[in-house]
Coordinates of C-alpha atoms in Angstrom, one line a residue:
M254 CA -19.6 -27.9 -44.3
T255 CA -18.6 -27.2 -40.5
T256 CA -20.0 -27.2 -37.0
P257 CA -18.6 -26.0 -34.0
N258 CA -16.2 -28.7 -32.2
T259 CA -16.6 -27.4 -28.6
G260 CA -16.6 -30.4 -26.6
G261 CA -19.9 -29.4 -24.8
A262 CA -18.8 -25.4 -24.4
V263 CA -20.2 -22.6 -26.5
R264 CA -18.0 -21.4 -29.2
G265 CA -17.9 -18.3 -31.1
I266 CA -17.1 -14.4 -30.7
L267 CA -15.7 -13.0 -27.5
G268 CA -15.1 -9.9 -28.5
Y269 CA -14.3 -7.7 -31.8
G270 CA -12.8 -4.4 -32.7
A271 CA -12.4 -2.2 -36.0
Y272 CA -10.1 0.6 -37.2
L273 CA -11.1 3.4 -39.9
P274 CA -8.6 5.6 -40.5
Y275 CA -9.2 9.4 -39.8
R276 CA -9.1 10.7 -43.3
R277 CA -11.7 10.4 -46.1
L278 CA -11.3 11.1 -49.9
D279 CA -14.2 12.5 -51.5
R280 CA -14.7 10.3 -54.8
K281 CA -15.8 13.5 -56.7
G282 CA -12.1 15.1 -56.5
I283 CA -10.8 11.8 -58.5
A284 CA -12.0 12.6 -62.2
P285 CA -11.0 16.2 -62.3
V286 CA -7.5 15.2 -61.7
A287 CA -7.2 11.7 -63.2
G288 CA -9.7 12.4 -66.0
T289 CA -11.9 9.4 -65.0
G290 CA -12.8 7.3 -62.3
G291 CA -14.4 9.0 -59.0
G292 CA -18.1 8.6 -58.4
R293 CA -20.0 9.5 -55.0
G294 CA -19.2 9.1 -51.6
T295 CA -16.0 8.5 -50.0
R296 CA -13.3 6.1 -49.0
T297 CA -11.1 5.6 -46.1
V298 CA -7.4 6.5 -46.4
A299 CA -4.8 5.5 -44.4
S300 CA -2.3 8.2 -43.4
F301 CA 0.9 8.5 -44.4
D302 CA 2.6 7.1 -41.1
E303 CA -0.1 3.9 -41.4
D304 CA 0.6 0.9 -42.9
T305 CA -1.3 -2.8 -42.5
T306 CA 0.3 -3.5 -39.1
T307 CA -0.4 -0.4 -37.2
L308 CA -4.1 -0.4 -39.0
G309 CA -4.2 -4.1 -37.4
V310 CA -2.7 -2.7 -34.0
E311 CA -5.4 -0.5 -33.5
A312 CA -8.1 -2.8 -34.3
A313 CA -6.8 -5.3 -31.9
R314 CA -6.3 -2.7 -29.4
N315 CA -10.2 -2.0 -29.4
A316 CA -11.2 -5.6 -29.6
L317 CA -8.9 -6.1 -26.2
R318 CA -9.9 -2.7 -24.9
D319 CA -13.8 -3.8 -24.9
T320 CA -13.0 -7.7 -23.5
P321 CA -10.9 -7.0 -20.3
G322 CA -9.5 -9.8 -18.7
T323 CA -9.6 -12.2 -21.9
S324 CA -6.0 -12.9 -23.6
P325 CA -5.7 -14.8 -26.8
R326 CA -3.6 -17.7 -26.9
A327 CA -2.7 -16.9 -30.6
L328 CA -2.6 -14.1 -32.8
L329 CA -3.3 -14.9 -36.7
F330 CA -3.1 -12.0 -39.0
A331 CA -4.5 -11.5 -42.4
T332 CA -3.4 -9.0 -45.3
V333 CA -3.2 -8.5 -48.7
A334 CA -0.3 -5.8 -48.1
P335 CA 2.3 -7.0 -45.6
A336 CA 4.3 -4.2 -44.6
Y337 CA 7.2 -7.0 -45.1
A338 CA 7.9 -10.1 -47.3
D339 CA 10.2 -12.9 -45.9
R340 CA 9.6 -11.9 -42.1
T341 CA 6.3 -12.2 -40.0
N342 CA 4.3 -8.9 -39.7
A343 CA 2.2 -9.9 -36.5
T344 CA 5.0 -10.0 -34.4
A345 CA 5.1 -6.2 -34.4
I346 CA 1.4 -6.4 -33.6
H347 CA 2.3 -8.9 -30.8
A348 CA 4.9 -6.5 -29.5
A349 CA 2.7 -4.0 -29.6
L350 CA -0.1 -5.3 -27.5
R351 CA 2.4 -6.6 -25.1
L352 CA 1.3 -10.3 -25.6
D353 CA 2.8 -13.4 -23.6
G354 CA 6.1 -14.3 -25.7
G355 CA 4.2 -18.0 -25.5
V356 CA 1.5 -16.8 -27.7
P357 CA 2.6 -17.4 -31.5
A358 CA 2.1 -14.9 -33.9
I359 CA 1.2 -15.8 -37.4
D360 CA 0.7 -14.2 -41.0
A361 CA -1.2 -15.3 -43.6
T362 CA -1.0 -12.8 -46.8
G363 CA -1.9 -13.0 -50.6
S364 CA -5.6 -12.6 -50.7
V365 CA -8.7 -11.4 -49.1
R366 CA -9.6 -14.9 -48.6
S367 CA -7.0 -15.3 -46.0
A368 CA -8.6 -13.6 -43.4
A369 CA -11.8 -15.4 -43.9
G370 CA -9.6 -18.6 -43.7
L371 CA -8.1 -17.7 -40.3
L372 CA -11.4 -17.2 -39.0
R373 CA -12.5 -20.6 -39.9
L374 CA -9.7 -22.1 -38.4
A375 CA -10.2 -20.3 -35.2
L376 CA -13.6 -20.9 -34.8
D377 CA -12.8 -24.7 -35.5
G378 CA -9.9 -24.7 -33.2
G379 CA -9.7 -25.4 -29.4
S380 CA -8.2 -22.2 -27.9
S381 CA -8.8 -18.6 -28.2
A382 CA -7.1 -16.8 -30.9
L383 CA -7.4 -12.9 -32.0
V384 CA -8.2 -12.9 -35.9
V385 CA -6.9 -9.4 -37.2
G386 CA -7.6 -8.3 -40.6
A387 CA -6.1 -5.5 -42.6
D388 CA -6.0 -4.1 -45.8
I389 CA -4.7 -0.8 -47.7
R390 CA -6.8 -0.9 -51.1
G391 CA -5.6 1.0 -54.1
G392 CA -5.2 0.8 -58.0
L393 CA -3.9 3.2 -61.0
P394 CA -5.5 6.6 -60.7
G395 CA -8.9 7.1 -61.9
S396 CA -9.2 3.3 -61.8
G397 CA -12.0 1.5 -60.1
D398 CA -10.2 -0.4 -57.4
E399 CA -8.8 2.9 -56.4
S400 CA -12.6 4.6 -55.8
A401 CA -14.6 1.6 -54.5
G402 CA -11.6 0.4 -52.1
G403 CA -10.9 1.8 -48.7
D404 CA -8.6 1.3 -45.6
G405 CA -9.1 -0.3 -42.4
A406 CA -8.6 -3.2 -40.1
S407 CA -10.9 -5.5 -38.1
A408 CA -10.1 -7.7 -35.1
L409 CA -12.0 -10.8 -33.9
L410 CA -11.5 -12.2 -30.4
V411 CA -12.6 -16.0 -30.8
G412 CA -12.7 -18.5 -28.0
S413 CA -15.3 -20.6 -26.1
S414 CA -17.4 -20.0 -22.6
A415 CA -14.3 -21.1 -20.7
D416 CA -12.3 -18.2 -22.0
G417 CA -15.2 -15.6 -21.3
P418 CA -18.6 -14.4 -22.0
V419 CA -19.5 -15.5 -25.8
V420 CA -21.2 -12.6 -27.7
A421 CA -21.9 -14.4 -30.7
E422 CA -22.3 -18.3 -30.6
Y423 CA -20.7 -19.9 -34.1
L424 CA -23.6 -22.3 -35.1
G425 CA -21.5 -23.7 -38.1
G426 CA -20.7 -22.7 -41.7
A427 CA -19.6 -24.1 -45.0
S428 CA -16.8 -23.3 -47.7
A429 CA -17.0 -23.7 -51.3
T430 CA -13.2 -23.3 -53.2
A431 CA -13.0 -22.6 -56.9
E432 CA -10.0 -22.3 -59.0
F433 CA -10.6 -19.4 -61.6
V434 CA -8.7 -16.0 -62.1
D435 CA -10.9 -13.3 -62.3
R436 CA -8.3 -10.8 -60.1
W437 CA -4.8 -11.3 -60.2
R438 CA -1.6 -9.5 -59.0
T439 CA 1.8 -10.9 -59.3
P440 CA 4.6 -10.2 -56.8
G441 CA 5.9 -6.6 -57.1
D442 CA 3.0 -5.1 -59.0
T443 CA 1.1 -2.3 -57.4
R444 CA -2.2 -2.7 -58.9
S445 CA -4.3 -5.9 -59.5
K446 CA -5.8 -7.2 -63.1
L447 CA -9.4 -8.1 -63.5
W448 CA -10.9 -10.6 -66.0
E449 CA -14.2 -10.0 -67.8
E450 CA -16.4 -9.1 -65.0
K451 CA -19.2 -11.3 -66.2
F452 CA -17.2 -14.1 -66.0
G453 CA -16.2 -13.6 -62.5
E454 CA -19.8 -12.7 -61.6
N455 CA -21.2 -16.2 -62.9
Q456 CA -18.0 -18.2 -60.9
Y457 CA -18.9 -16.6 -57.8
L458 CA -22.7 -17.0 -57.7
A459 CA -22.2 -20.3 -58.3
A460 CA -19.8 -20.9 -55.2
G461 CA -21.9 -18.5 -52.9
R462 CA -25.1 -20.4 -53.5
Q463 CA -23.1 -23.6 -53.0
A464 CA -21.7 -22.4 -49.6
W465 CA -24.7 -21.0 -48.4
T466 CA -27.1 -24.1 -49.1
D467 CA -24.2 -26.2 -47.5
A468 CA -24.0 -23.8 -44.3
L469 CA -28.0 -23.8 -43.6
K470 CA -28.0 -27.6 -44.3
A471 CA -25.2 -27.7 -41.7
T472 CA -26.8 -25.9 -39.1
G473 CA -30.2 -26.7 -39.6
L474 CA -31.7 -23.0 -40.1
T475 CA -33.5 -21.7 -43.2
A476 CA -32.7 -18.5 -45.1
D477 CA -35.6 -16.8 -43.0
Q478 CA -34.4 -17.4 -39.8
V479 CA -31.5 -15.3 -40.6
D480 CA -31.8 -11.6 -38.9
H481 CA -28.8 -10.0 -40.4
A482 CA -26.5 -10.8 -43.6
V483 CA -23.2 -9.6 -44.6
V484 CA -21.9 -10.2 -47.8
T485 CA -18.7 -9.1 -48.9
G486 CA -16.0 -9.5 -51.5
L487 CA -14.0 -7.4 -54.0
H488 CA -16.3 -8.3 -57.1
A489 CA -19.0 -5.9 -56.7
R490 CA -21.4 -7.2 -59.2
A491 CA -21.3 -10.6 -57.6
V492 CA -21.7 -9.4 -54.1
A493 CA -25.0 -7.8 -54.9
G494 CA -26.3 -10.7 -57.1
L495 CA -25.6 -13.2 -54.2
G496 CA -27.1 -10.8 -51.5
R497 CA -30.4 -11.3 -54.0
K498 CA -30.5 -14.8 -53.8
L499 CA -30.0 -15.7 -50.4
G500 CA -33.7 -16.0 -49.7
V501 CA -33.7 -13.7 -46.6
R502 CA -36.5 -11.5 -45.4
E503 CA -36.5 -7.9 -46.7
G504 CA -34.4 -5.4 -44.5
V505 CA -32.2 -8.3 -43.4
L506 CA -29.0 -7.4 -45.8
A507 CA -26.7 -5.0 -43.8
D508 CA -25.2 -1.8 -45.0
D509 CA -22.1 -2.8 -46.8
L510 CA -20.5 0.3 -46.2
A511 CA -19.3 1.0 -49.7
A512 CA -20.5 4.3 -49.9
T513 CA -18.7 6.0 -46.7
V514 CA -15.6 3.3 -46.0
G515 CA -15.3 1.7 -49.2
T516 CA -14.2 -2.2 -49.8
T517 CA -11.5 -2.8 -47.0
G518 CA -10.5 -6.0 -48.6
A519 CA -9.2 -8.7 -45.8
A520 CA -10.3 -6.2 -42.9
H521 CA -13.9 -5.9 -44.4
P522 CA -15.9 -9.1 -43.4
G523 CA -14.7 -8.3 -39.7
V524 CA -15.3 -4.5 -40.3
L525 CA -19.2 -5.7 -41.6
L526 CA -19.4 -8.1 -38.4
A527 CA -18.6 -5.5 -36.1
S528 CA -21.1 -3.1 -37.3
V529 CA -24.0 -5.6 -37.0
L530 CA -23.0 -6.5 -33.5
D531 CA -22.5 -2.6 -32.4
A532 CA -26.1 -2.1 -33.3
L533 CA -27.1 -4.9 -31.1
A534 CA -24.7 -4.4 -28.1
G535 CA -25.8 -2.9 -25.0
S536 CA -29.7 -3.5 -25.8
G537 CA -30.2 -5.6 -22.8
G538 CA -32.1 -8.8 -23.6
A539 CA -33.1 -7.8 -27.0
A540 CA -29.6 -8.4 -28.3
A541 CA -29.7 -12.0 -27.6
G542 CA -30.9 -14.7 -30.4
K543 CA -30.1 -13.0 -33.4
V544 CA -28.8 -15.0 -36.4
V545 CA -26.1 -13.3 -38.3
A546 CA -24.9 -14.5 -41.6
V547 CA -21.5 -13.3 -42.9
V548 CA -20.7 -14.4 -46.5
V549 CA -17.2 -13.7 -48.0
L550 CA -16.5 -14.1 -51.9
S551 CA -13.0 -14.4 -52.8
D552 CA -11.3 -17.5 -54.9
G553 CA -15.0 -19.1 -53.9
A554 CA -17.1 -18.7 -50.7
E555 CA -17.1 -18.7 -47.2
V556 CA -20.0 -18.8 -45.0
F557 CA -20.4 -18.3 -41.3
L558 CA -23.3 -18.4 -39.1
F559 CA -23.7 -17.2 -35.3
R560 CA -26.1 -16.4 -33.1
T561 CA -26.1 -13.6 -30.7
T562 CA -26.3 -14.0 -27.0
E563 CA -27.1 -12.3 -23.9
A564 CA -23.5 -11.3 -23.2
L565 CA -24.1 -8.7 -26.4
G566 CA -26.5 -6.9 -24.2
S567 CA -24.0 -5.7 -21.9
Y568 CA -21.1 -5.6 -24.2
A569 CA -20.1 -1.9 -24.7
P570 CA -17.7 -1.1 -27.6
S571 CA -15.8 1.9 -26.9
R572 CA -15.6 2.8 -30.6
P573 CA -18.1 1.6 -32.7
V574 CA -18.1 1.4 -36.6
A575 CA -20.8 3.8 -36.8
A576 CA -19.2 6.9 -34.8
Q577 CA -16.1 5.9 -36.6
V578 CA -17.6 6.3 -40.3
A579 CA -19.5 9.6 -39.1
G580 CA -16.2 11.2 -38.0
G581 CA -12.9 11.9 -40.0
A582 CA -11.6 14.8 -42.2
P583 CA -11.3 15.0 -45.8
I584 CA -7.7 14.4 -47.6
A585 CA -7.3 16.1 -51.3
Y586 CA -7.0 13.7 -54.1
G587 CA -3.2 14.9 -54.9
K588 CA -2.1 14.5 -51.2
F589 CA -3.7 11.0 -51.4
L590 CA -1.5 10.2 -54.4
A591 CA 1.3 11.8 -52.7
W592 CA 1.3 9.5 -49.7
R593 CA 0.4 6.3 -51.9
G594 CA 4.0 7.3 -54.0
T595 CA 1.9 7.5 -56.9
L596 CA 2.9 11.3 -57.4
Q597 CA 6.3 11.7 -56.7
V598 CA 6.8 15.3 -55.2
E599 CA 9.9 17.1 -54.2
P600 CA 11.3 15.5 -50.5
P601 CA 12.3 17.7 -47.8
R602 CA 15.8 19.0 -48.4
R603 CA 17.2 17.4 -45.6
P604 CA 19.1 14.2 -45.0
E605 CA 16.7 11.2 -44.9
P606 CA 16.4 9.4 -41.4
A607 CA 19.4 6.7 -41.2
R608 CA 18.1 3.0 -40.8
T609 CA 16.9 1.5 -38.0
S610 CA 19.4 -0.5 -35.6
S611 CA 17.6 -4.0 -35.2
S612 CA 19.8 -4.6 -32.3
A613 CA 19.1 -1.5 -30.4
A614 CA 15.2 -2.2 -31.2
V615 CA 15.4 -5.5 -29.6
R616 CA 17.0 -4.1 -26.2
S617 CA 14.0 -1.9 -25.8
V618 CA 10.9 -3.7 -27.3
D619 CA 8.8 -3.1 -24.2
W620 CA 9.3 0.7 -24.6
K621 CA 9.3 1.0 -28.5
F622 CA 6.5 -1.2 -29.2
G623 CA 4.7 -1.8 -26.1
L624 CA 4.8 2.1 -24.5
V625 CA 6.2 0.9 -21.4
G626 CA 7.5 3.4 -19.0
S627 CA 8.7 3.1 -15.5
Q628 CA 7.3 4.6 -12.3
D629 CA 9.2 5.1 -9.0
R630 CA 7.8 2.7 -6.1
S631 CA 8.4 5.0 -3.4
S632 CA 7.2 8.7 -5.0
G633 CA 5.3 7.1 -7.6
A634 CA 6.8 9.2 -10.6
V635 CA 6.7 8.0 -13.9
H636 CA 9.8 8.2 -16.2
L637 CA 9.1 8.4 -20.0
P638 CA 11.2 6.6 -21.6
P639 CA 11.8 4.1 -18.7
A640 CA 14.7 5.0 -16.1
R641 CA 16.5 2.2 -14.5
V642 CA 17.0 3.9 -10.8
S643 CA 15.2 6.4 -9.0
M644 CA 15.6 9.7 -9.4
N645 CA 16.4 9.7 -5.7
G646 CA 19.5 7.9 -5.8
G647 CA 17.5 4.4 -5.4
A648 CA 18.2 0.9 -6.6
V649 CA 16.9 -0.7 -9.8
D650 CA 14.3 -2.6 -7.6
D651 CA 12.7 0.7 -6.7
M652 CA 11.6 1.1 -10.7
E653 CA 8.5 -0.9 -11.9
P654 CA 7.2 -1.1 -15.3
I655 CA 4.0 1.0 -16.3
A656 CA 2.3 0.7 -19.5
M657 CA 1.3 3.7 -21.2
A658 CA -0.4 2.8 -24.3
E659 CA -4.1 3.5 -22.9
S660 CA -3.1 6.6 -21.1
V661 CA -4.7 10.5 -22.2
G662 CA -3.0 13.5 -21.4
T663 CA -2.6 17.1 -22.6
V664 CA -0.6 19.2 -24.8
K665 CA 1.5 21.3 -22.5
T666 CA 3.3 23.3 -25.3
F667 CA 4.2 22.5 -29.1
T668 CA 6.0 23.5 -31.9
I669 CA 5.4 23.3 -35.7
D670 CA 8.6 22.4 -37.6
R671 CA 8.8 22.8 -41.4
M672 CA 12.2 21.7 -41.6
A673 CA 12.3 18.3 -40.0
Y674 CA 12.3 15.2 -42.7
S675 CA 8.8 14.1 -43.1
P676 CA 6.5 12.6 -46.1
S677 CA 3.9 14.9 -45.1
P678 CA 5.6 18.2 -43.7
P679 CA 5.3 20.2 -41.5
V680 CA 6.0 18.0 -38.4
V681 CA 3.9 19.0 -35.2
F682 CA 6.0 18.0 -32.2
A683 CA 4.4 18.3 -28.5
V684 CA 5.2 17.7 -25.0
V685 CA 2.3 15.9 -23.4
D686 CA 1.7 15.7 -19.8
F687 CA -0.5 12.2 -19.0
D688 CA -3.1 11.9 -16.6
G689 CA -1.4 10.0 -13.7
G690 CA 2.0 11.1 -14.4
G691 CA 4.4 11.2 -17.2
R692 CA 5.6 13.6 -20.0
L693 CA 7.0 13.0 -23.2
P694 CA 7.7 14.6 -26.2
I695 CA 6.1 13.2 -28.9
E696 CA 5.0 13.9 -32.6
L697 CA 1.2 14.5 -33.4
T698 CA -0.7 12.9 -36.2
D699 CA -4.2 12.8 -38.0
M700 CA -4.4 16.9 -37.4
D701 CA -3.5 19.6 -39.3
A702 CA -1.1 22.0 -38.1
D703 CA -3.2 24.9 -37.5
Q704 CA -5.6 22.8 -35.4
V705 CA -3.5 22.3 -32.7
A706 CA -3.8 24.2 -29.3
I707 CA -2.2 24.0 -25.9
G708 CA -4.7 22.2 -23.5
D709 CA -5.6 19.9 -26.3
R710 CA -6.4 16.2 -25.1
V711 CA -4.9 13.5 -26.9
E712 CA -4.2 9.9 -26.8
L713 CA -1.4 7.3 -28.2
T714 CA -1.7 5.6 -31.3
F715 CA 0.8 3.0 -32.9
R716 CA 2.6 4.6 -36.1
R717 CA 5.1 4.1 -38.6
I718 CA 7.8 6.8 -37.9
G719 CA 9.7 6.1 -41.3
T720 CA 11.5 3.4 -43.1
A721 CA 15.1 3.2 -44.7
D722 CA 16.8 0.7 -46.0
G723 CA 13.6 -1.4 -46.2
I724 CA 13.3 -1.2 -42.0
H725 CA 10.3 0.1 -40.6
N726 CA 10.8 2.2 -37.7
Y727 CA 7.6 1.7 -35.4
F728 CA 6.9 3.8 -32.3
W729 CA 3.8 5.9 -30.9
K730 CA 2.5 9.0 -31.7
A731 CA -0.5 11.2 -30.2
R732 CA -3.9 12.2 -31.9
P733 CA -6.6 14.3 -30.3
V734 CA -9.2 13.0 -28.4
R735 CA -12.3 13.1 -30.9
T736 CA -16.3 12.3 -30.3
A737 CA -18.1 11.3 -33.5
S738 CA -20.0 14.6 -32.6
S739 CA -16.7 16.9 -33.1
E740 CA -15.5 15.1 -35.8
S741 CA -18.3 15.9 -37.6
A742 CA -18.6 19.3 -36.9
Q743 CA -14.9 20.0 -37.5
E744 CA -15.4 18.3 -40.9
A745 CA -18.2 20.9 -41.7

């Protein structure tokens, strides 16, 4: 059992964000190709230029954008599908967010419980931390994992009232750890293997009931005092079974988004918590005093209990989960398999890109990861990439850095290149003029080539440009500025 050790200060969630990729796979399209599997609804699909690192960057940007003036003193990143082994993935997220060099960036990889574990450490800690979870879920064609999974990321900014307004106070929680093998994947395997379903269900129900009882005892709450409950995990039957045994009032269990998003693994606890908080945010005094429970089933169980505060009533999430769920565009199952590398298609008849230079990347970290340009102090001109000296013959001191990652711009011209090397041709390059100054030739993403037009409004997104010799080349691309209504209309 755990209770917050705050030394008198309120501790909990300062801000939050989620990110769901733009593409959606209709599960009905699986069986005609794979001969089995599928089902109803859709799942989110990471683009060919996204991995768990880029997904994590987008969720973290959303969280920090909605919590201005608050900087984490630690970055904690959890994923089951790291882009790298034998090196820290969180450092790329750290660089993209332009966090101070003194802020540690730590990975926790290997299981869905990693994200819940980092959240517990952050809540029980004494300083602010940004807890990021990201996952890309898959499996063999036609498998239950492929259909039920989803891709996404979440970010929870944890701290105390000394760091900023707390929107959800941490009341306490409990853990139940159990050693049993119901799901496993050895290093190098591309799919998880599963034990008999009833065995895992029984183990999880026992662990979940224990952690739930201990959490209620630790906080002095009863089940009927819980207003919103999130239950998640990769074992669907255990999740559903435990939800029925919590003893909460009817209507308290939150939508698990399985029908529209899928289960996003390590990211899902944060995604579901964000969805619940979104529904309360901005509602003034009505948002305060709601008890929210988060239950995670993975190698045991983790339970967290929060109480929303008045600060949530004025919190304004810029990209609510519901709006992201409502958006998106379809992707054919064949392209999904090609993006995953399951279906080997003929590559472009062009030389593959050369390996990215590590030494060159180090010399331009601010530009490459943080998209920091330069601005002439005298003329105000913005230079992308950054210039060292003024175009008017000035000195280095005439230039100052300017962060561009949150900028919005307009497509002035574009070209559709069907010859350039790409895992998903054709490539659309555009010249974008940014509001407030700066022009940049940049690749467009999250759109079909026949959709682009001069005058389109675009924003920036952190993506993987390519991979050579095992080194990922990260940089920024532009995507259309969309609203939930425009995305729904486009999909229809």
